[in-house]
Coordinates of C-alpha atoms in Angstrom, one line a residue:
X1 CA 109.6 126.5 171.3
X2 CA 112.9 124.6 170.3
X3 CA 116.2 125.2 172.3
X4 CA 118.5 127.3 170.6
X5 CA 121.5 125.3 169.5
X6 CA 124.9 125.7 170.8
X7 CA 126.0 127.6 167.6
X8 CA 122.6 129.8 167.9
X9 CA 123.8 131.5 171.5
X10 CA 127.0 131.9 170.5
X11 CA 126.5 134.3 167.5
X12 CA 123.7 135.9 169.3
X13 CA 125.8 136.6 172.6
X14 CA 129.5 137.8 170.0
X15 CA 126.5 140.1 168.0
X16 CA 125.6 141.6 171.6
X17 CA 128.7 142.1 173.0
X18 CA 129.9 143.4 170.0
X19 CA 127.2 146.2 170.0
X20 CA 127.8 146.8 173.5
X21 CA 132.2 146.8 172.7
X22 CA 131.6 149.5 170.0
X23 CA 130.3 152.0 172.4
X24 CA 133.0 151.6 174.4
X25 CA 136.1 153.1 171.8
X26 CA 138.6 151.4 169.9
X27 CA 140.9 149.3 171.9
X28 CA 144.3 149.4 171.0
X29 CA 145.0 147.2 167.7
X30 CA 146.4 143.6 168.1
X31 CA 149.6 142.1 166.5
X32 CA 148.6 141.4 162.7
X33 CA 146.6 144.6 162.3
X34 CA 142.5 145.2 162.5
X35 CA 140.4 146.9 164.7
X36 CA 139.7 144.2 167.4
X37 CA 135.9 145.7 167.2
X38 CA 135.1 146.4 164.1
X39 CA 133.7 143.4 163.0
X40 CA 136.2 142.6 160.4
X41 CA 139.0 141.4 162.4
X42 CA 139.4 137.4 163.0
X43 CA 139.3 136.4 166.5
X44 CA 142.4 135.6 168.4
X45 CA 143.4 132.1 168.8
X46 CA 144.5 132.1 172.8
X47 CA 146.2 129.6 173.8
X48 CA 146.5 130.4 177.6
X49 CA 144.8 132.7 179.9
X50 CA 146.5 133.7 183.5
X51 CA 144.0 134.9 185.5
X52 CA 145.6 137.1 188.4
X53 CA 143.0 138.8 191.2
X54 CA 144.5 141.9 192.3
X55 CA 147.4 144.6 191.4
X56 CA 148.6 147.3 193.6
X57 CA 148.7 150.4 192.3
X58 CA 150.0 150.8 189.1
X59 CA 150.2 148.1 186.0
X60 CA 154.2 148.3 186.1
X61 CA 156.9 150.4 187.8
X62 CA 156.0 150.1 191.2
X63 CA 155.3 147.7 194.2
X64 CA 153.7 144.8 192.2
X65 CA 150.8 142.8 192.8
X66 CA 149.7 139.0 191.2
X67 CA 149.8 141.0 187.9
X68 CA 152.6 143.1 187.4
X69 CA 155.5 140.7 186.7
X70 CA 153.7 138.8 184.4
X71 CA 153.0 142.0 182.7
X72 CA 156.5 143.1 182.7
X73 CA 157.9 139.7 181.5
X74 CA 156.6 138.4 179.5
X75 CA 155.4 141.5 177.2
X76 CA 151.6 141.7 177.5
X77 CA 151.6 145.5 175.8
X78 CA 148.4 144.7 173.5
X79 CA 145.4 146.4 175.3
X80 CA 141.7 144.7 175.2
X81 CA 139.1 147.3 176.8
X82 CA 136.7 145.3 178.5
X83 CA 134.6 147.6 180.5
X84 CA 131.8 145.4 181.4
X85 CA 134.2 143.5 183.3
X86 CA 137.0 144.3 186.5
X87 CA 139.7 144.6 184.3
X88 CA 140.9 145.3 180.5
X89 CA 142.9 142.1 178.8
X90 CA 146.4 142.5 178.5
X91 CA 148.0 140.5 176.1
X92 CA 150.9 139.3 173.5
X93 CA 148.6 138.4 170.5
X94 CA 151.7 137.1 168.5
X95 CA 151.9 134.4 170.9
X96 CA 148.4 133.9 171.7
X97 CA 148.7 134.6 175.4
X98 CA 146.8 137.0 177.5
X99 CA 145.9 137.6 181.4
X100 CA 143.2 139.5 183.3
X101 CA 142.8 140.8 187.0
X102 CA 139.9 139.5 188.1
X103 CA 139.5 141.7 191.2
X104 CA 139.1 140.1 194.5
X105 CA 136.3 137.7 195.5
X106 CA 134.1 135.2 194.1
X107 CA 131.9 137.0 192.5
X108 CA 134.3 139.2 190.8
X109 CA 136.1 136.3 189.2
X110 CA 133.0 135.4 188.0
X111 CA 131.6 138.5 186.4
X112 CA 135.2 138.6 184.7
X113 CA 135.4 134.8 183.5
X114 CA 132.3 135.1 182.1
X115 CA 132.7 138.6 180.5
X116 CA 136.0 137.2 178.5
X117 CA 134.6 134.2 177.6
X118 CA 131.7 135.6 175.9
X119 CA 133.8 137.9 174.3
X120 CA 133.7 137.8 170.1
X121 CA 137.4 138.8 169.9
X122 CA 138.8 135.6 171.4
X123 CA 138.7 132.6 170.4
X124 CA 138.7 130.3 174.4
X125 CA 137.6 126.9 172.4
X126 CA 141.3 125.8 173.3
X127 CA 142.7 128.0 175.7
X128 CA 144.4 126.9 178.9
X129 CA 143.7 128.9 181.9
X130 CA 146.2 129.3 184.3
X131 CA 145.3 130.6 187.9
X132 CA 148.0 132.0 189.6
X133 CA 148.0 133.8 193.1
X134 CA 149.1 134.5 196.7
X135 CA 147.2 132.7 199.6
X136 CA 146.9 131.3 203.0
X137 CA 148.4 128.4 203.9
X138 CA 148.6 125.4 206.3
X139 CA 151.7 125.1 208.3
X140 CA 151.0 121.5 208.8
X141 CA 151.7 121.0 205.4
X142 CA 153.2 123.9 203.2
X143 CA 155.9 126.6 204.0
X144 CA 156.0 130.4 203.0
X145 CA 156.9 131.3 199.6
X146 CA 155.8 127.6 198.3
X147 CA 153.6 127.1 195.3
X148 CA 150.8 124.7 195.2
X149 CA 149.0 123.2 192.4
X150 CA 145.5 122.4 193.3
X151 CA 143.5 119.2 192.4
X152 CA 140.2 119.9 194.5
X153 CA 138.4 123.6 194.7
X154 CA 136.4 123.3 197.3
X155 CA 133.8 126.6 198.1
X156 CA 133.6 127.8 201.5
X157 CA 130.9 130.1 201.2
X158 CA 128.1 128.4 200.2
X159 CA 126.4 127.0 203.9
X160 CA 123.9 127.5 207.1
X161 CA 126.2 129.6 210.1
X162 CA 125.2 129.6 213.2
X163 CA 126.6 132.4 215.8
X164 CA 129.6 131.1 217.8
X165 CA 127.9 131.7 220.7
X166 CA 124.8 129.2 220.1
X167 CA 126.6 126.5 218.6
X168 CA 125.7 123.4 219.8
X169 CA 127.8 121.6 222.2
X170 CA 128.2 118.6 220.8
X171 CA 129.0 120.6 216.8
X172 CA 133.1 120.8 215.8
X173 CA 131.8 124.1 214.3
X174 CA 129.1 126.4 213.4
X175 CA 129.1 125.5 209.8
X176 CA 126.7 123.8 208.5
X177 CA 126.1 122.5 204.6
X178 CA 124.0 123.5 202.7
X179 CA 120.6 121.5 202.9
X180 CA 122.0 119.6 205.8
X181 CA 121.2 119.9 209.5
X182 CA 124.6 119.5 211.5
X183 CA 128.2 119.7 210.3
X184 CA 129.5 117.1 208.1
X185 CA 126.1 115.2 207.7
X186 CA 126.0 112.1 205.1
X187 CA 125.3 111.6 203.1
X188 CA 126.3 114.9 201.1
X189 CA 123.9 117.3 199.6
X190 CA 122.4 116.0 196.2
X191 CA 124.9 116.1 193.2
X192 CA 123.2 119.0 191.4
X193 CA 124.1 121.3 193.9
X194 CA 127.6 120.0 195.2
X195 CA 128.2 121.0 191.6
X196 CA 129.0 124.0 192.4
X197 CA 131.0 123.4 195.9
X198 CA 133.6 121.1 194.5
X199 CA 135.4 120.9 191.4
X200 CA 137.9 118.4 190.6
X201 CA 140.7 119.5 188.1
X202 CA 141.8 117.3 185.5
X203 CA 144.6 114.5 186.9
X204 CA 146.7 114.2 184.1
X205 CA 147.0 118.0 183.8
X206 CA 147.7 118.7 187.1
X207 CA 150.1 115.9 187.3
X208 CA 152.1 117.3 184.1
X209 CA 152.2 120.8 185.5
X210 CA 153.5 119.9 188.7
X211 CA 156.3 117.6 187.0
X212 CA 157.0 120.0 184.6
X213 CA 157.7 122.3 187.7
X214 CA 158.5 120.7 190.6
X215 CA 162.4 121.6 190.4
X216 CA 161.8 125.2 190.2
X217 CA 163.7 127.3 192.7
X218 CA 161.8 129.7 194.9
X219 CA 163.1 132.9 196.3
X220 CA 163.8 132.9 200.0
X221 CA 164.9 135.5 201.9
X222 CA 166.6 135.4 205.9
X223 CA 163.0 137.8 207.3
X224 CA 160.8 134.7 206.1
X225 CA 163.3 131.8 207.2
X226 CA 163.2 133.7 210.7
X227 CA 159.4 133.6 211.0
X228 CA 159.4 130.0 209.8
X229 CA 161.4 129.2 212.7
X230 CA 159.0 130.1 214.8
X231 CA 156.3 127.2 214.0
X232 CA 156.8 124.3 215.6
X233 CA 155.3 122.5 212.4
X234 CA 157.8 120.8 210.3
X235 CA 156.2 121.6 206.8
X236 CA 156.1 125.0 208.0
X237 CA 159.7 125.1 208.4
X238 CA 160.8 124.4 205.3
X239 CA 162.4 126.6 202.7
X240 CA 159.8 127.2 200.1
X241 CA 159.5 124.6 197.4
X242 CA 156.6 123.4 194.5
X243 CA 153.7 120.9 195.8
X244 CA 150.3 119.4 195.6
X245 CA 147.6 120.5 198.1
X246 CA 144.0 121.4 197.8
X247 CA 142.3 124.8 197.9
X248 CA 139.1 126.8 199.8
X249 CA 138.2 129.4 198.0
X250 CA 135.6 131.8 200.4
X251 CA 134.9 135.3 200.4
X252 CA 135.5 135.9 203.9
X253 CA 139.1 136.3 204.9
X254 CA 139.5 133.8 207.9
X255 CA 142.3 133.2 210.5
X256 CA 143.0 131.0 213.1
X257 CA 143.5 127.5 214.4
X258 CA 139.7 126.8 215.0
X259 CA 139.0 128.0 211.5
X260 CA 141.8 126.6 210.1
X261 CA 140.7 122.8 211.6
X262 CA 137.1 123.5 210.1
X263 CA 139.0 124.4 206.7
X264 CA 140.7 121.0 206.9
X265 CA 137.5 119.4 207.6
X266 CA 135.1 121.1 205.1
X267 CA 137.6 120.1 202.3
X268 CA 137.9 116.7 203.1
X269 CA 134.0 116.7 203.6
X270 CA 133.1 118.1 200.3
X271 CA 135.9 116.1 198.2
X272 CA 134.8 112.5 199.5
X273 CA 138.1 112.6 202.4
X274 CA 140.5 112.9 198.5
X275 CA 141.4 116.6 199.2
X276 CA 144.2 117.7 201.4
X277 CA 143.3 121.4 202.8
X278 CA 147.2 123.6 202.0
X279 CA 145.9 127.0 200.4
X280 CA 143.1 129.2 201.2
X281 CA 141.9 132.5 199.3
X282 CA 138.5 133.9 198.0
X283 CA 138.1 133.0 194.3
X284 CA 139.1 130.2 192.3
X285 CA 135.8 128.3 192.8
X286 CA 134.2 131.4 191.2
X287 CA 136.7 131.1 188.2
X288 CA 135.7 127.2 188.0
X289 CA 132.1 128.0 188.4
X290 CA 131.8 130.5 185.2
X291 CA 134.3 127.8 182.9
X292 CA 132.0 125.5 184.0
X293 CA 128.9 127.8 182.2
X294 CA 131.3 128.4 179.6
X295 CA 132.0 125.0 178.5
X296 CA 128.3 124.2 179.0
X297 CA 128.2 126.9 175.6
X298 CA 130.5 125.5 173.6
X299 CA 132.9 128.6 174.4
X300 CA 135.9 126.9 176.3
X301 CA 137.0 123.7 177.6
X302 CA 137.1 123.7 181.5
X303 CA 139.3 120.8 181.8
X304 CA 141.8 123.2 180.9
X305 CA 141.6 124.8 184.3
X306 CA 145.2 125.3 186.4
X307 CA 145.3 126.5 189.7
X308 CA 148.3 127.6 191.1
X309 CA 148.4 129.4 194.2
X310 CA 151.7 130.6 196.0
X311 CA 151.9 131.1 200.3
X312 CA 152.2 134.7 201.3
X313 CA 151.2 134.0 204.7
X314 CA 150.3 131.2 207.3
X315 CA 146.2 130.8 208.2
X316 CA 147.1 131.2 211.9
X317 CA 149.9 132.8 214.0
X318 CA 152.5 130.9 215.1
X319 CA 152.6 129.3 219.3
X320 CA 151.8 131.7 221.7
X321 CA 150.2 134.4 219.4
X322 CA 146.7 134.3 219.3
X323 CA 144.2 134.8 216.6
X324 CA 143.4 138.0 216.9
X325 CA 146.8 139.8 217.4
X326 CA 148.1 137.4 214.4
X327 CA 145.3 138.5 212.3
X328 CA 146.3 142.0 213.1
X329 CA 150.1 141.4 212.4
X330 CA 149.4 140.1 208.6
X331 CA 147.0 142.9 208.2
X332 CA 150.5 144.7 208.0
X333 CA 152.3 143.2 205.7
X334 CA 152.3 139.4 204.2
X335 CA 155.3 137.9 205.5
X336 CA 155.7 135.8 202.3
X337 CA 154.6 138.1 199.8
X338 CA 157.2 139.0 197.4
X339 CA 158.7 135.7 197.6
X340 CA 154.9 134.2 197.0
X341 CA 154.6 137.1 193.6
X342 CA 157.8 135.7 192.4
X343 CA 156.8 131.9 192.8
X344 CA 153.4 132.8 190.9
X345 CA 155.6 134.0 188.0
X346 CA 158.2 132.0 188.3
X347 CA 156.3 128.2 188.5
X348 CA 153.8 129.2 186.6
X349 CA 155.4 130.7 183.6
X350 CA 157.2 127.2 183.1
X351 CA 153.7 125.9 182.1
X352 CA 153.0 128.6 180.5
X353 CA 155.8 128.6 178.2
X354 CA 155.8 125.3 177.1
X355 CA 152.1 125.1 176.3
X356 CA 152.4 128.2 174.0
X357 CA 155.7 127.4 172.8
X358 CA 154.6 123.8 171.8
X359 CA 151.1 124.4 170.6
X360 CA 150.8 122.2 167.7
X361 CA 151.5 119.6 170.6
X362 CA 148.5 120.5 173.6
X363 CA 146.0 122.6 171.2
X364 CA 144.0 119.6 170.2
X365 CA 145.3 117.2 173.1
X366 CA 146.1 117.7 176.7
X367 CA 149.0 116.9 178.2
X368 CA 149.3 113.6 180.5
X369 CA 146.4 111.6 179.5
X370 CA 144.1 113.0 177.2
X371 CA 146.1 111.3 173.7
X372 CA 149.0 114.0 174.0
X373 CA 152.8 112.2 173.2
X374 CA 154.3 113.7 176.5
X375 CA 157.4 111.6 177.7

């Protein structure tokens, strides 16, 4: 039987979702008019996509979470239902800018990813997609409050474990690759798995975002300079500012100095000793994974890929505290965290704005060194 084109699975997925959408009641009509169901309406050109993981409570008014302030500011009032996946699309279709929650995880971000992509309604083939969230990070190299554009996603998840107690004497740690025997072993796992365990984002993009935003001023307050002060780590010092540093993305919420050495190592491991472990959370390999599948289709262009996460809190306790009791003390409360929401918003929405604002400019070309005119 002959493969079914490009053009093939992408009417046959829009005609299934759109059965499956019509079920599901009318979502609230965008900008211009239509029934963003019925069939009839065009799609909506998007031009970018922030992808958030997690609100608190309610959508606005209250104690806000990654979502909240980018709801609130910039006007994302149109409502998308999409019940198959964690969260609705908000969005301001005049502008051609929408977000999501992804909820928290891996696997969440992927069941959401791929649920919007495949979605008749929008039209992804251009869109930039911004990531933007809290995180862990290294005080050997970032500071609370700071945001950090990513150039290497590692995974963190996908491996052999052995029980701390049986780890071998000779072993840096339990964690062992994927199809490999010990930690670290070379040479690394066959390509067309380590496809999914690192993903580089695009140079030039990453290089324009973090020039575009690297004089942004990030709120700092005296409670956070206070527990700075109590690392003896110079980066970790530092009043919060805009940077490079490299992500691991794993489902488990770690914490600690042992862990936080085998983070340094598993991300220089997997990225060929390029990557530079800063920020940890749980899902932006997941969100790179199902733009991978999507570009695969023909349904978006995952070199369009941003990741931006922000430092709520350190990935160990500073001297003299150990793991345990610091794990406890950020279970309480994210010492960084509403300095880290507003950095999200704040550096992010820079990019944002000017790729929206200036889309006759990036729509066909990307800025820094795929053909765009960018100074």
């Amino acid at each position: 039987m002959r493969a079914c084109p490009t053009s093939c699975r992408r009417l046959a997925w829009a005609a299934a979702l759109s059965l499956a959408l019509a079920g599901c009641g009318t979502p609230e009509a965008p900008a211009g008019g239509g029934d963003a169901t019925d069939g009839k309406a065009e799609p909506l050109e998007v031009r970018a996509v922030v992808v958030t993981m997690f609100e608190i409570g309610d959508l606005g008014g209250d104690e806000p979470g990654e979502f909240q302030l980018w709801k609130e500011r910039e006007g994302l009032d149109t409502v998308y239902p999409m019940p198959a996946a964690y969260s609705d699309v908000h969005a301001d279709p005049e502008r051609g800018l929408i977000a999501v929650i992804t909820g928290i995880g891996t696997a969440n971000a992927v069941s959401t990813i791929t649920t919007l992509g495949l979605d008749p309604r929008f039209d992804l083939s251009n869109a930039y997609w911004l990531v933007a969230g809290i995180s862990g990070g290294d005080p050997a190299d970032t500071s609370l409050g700071s945001a950090v554009w990513a150039d290497h996603l590692v995974d963190g998840d996908l491996a052999y474990e052995l029980d701390a107690r049986e780890i071998p004497e000779s072993w840096p740690t339990g964690y062992v690759p994927l199809r490999a025997s010990e930690p670290y072993e070379t040479p690394k796992p066959e390509e067309n798995m380590a496809e999914n365990q690192h993903f580089r984002l695009d140079a030039g993009l990453v290089d324009w975002a973090y020039a575009l935003t690297k004089d942004v001023a990030i709120p700092d307050d005296e409670a956070m300079a206070a527990f700075r002060e109590r690392f003896d780590q110079e980066a970790a010092r530092r009043p919060p500012r805009v940077m490079r540093g490299d992500h691991l993305a794993a489902m488990t919420f770690w914490h600690g100095p042992l862990l936080n050495d085998w983070a340094n190592d598993w991300v220089a491991y997997w990225s060929g000793g390029e990557g530079e472990f800063v920020t940890s959370a749980m899902e932006d390999t997941g969100t790179a994974l199902a733009l991978s599948r999507l570009g695969e289709a023909g349904l978006v262009d995952p070199q369009r890929l941003l990741v931006l996460r922000t430092v709520s809190n350190f990935t160990l306790g500073p001297p003299g505290v150990d793991a345990a009791e610091s794990l406890a003390g950020e279970q309480a409360g994210y010492s960084g965290m509403r300095s880290a929401l507003e950095a999200a918003h704040g550096v992010g929405s820079r990019v944002v704005e000017v790729l929206v604002d200036d889309w006759d400019r990036y729509r066909d070309a990307l800025p820094g060194d795929r053909g765009s005119t960018d100074d």
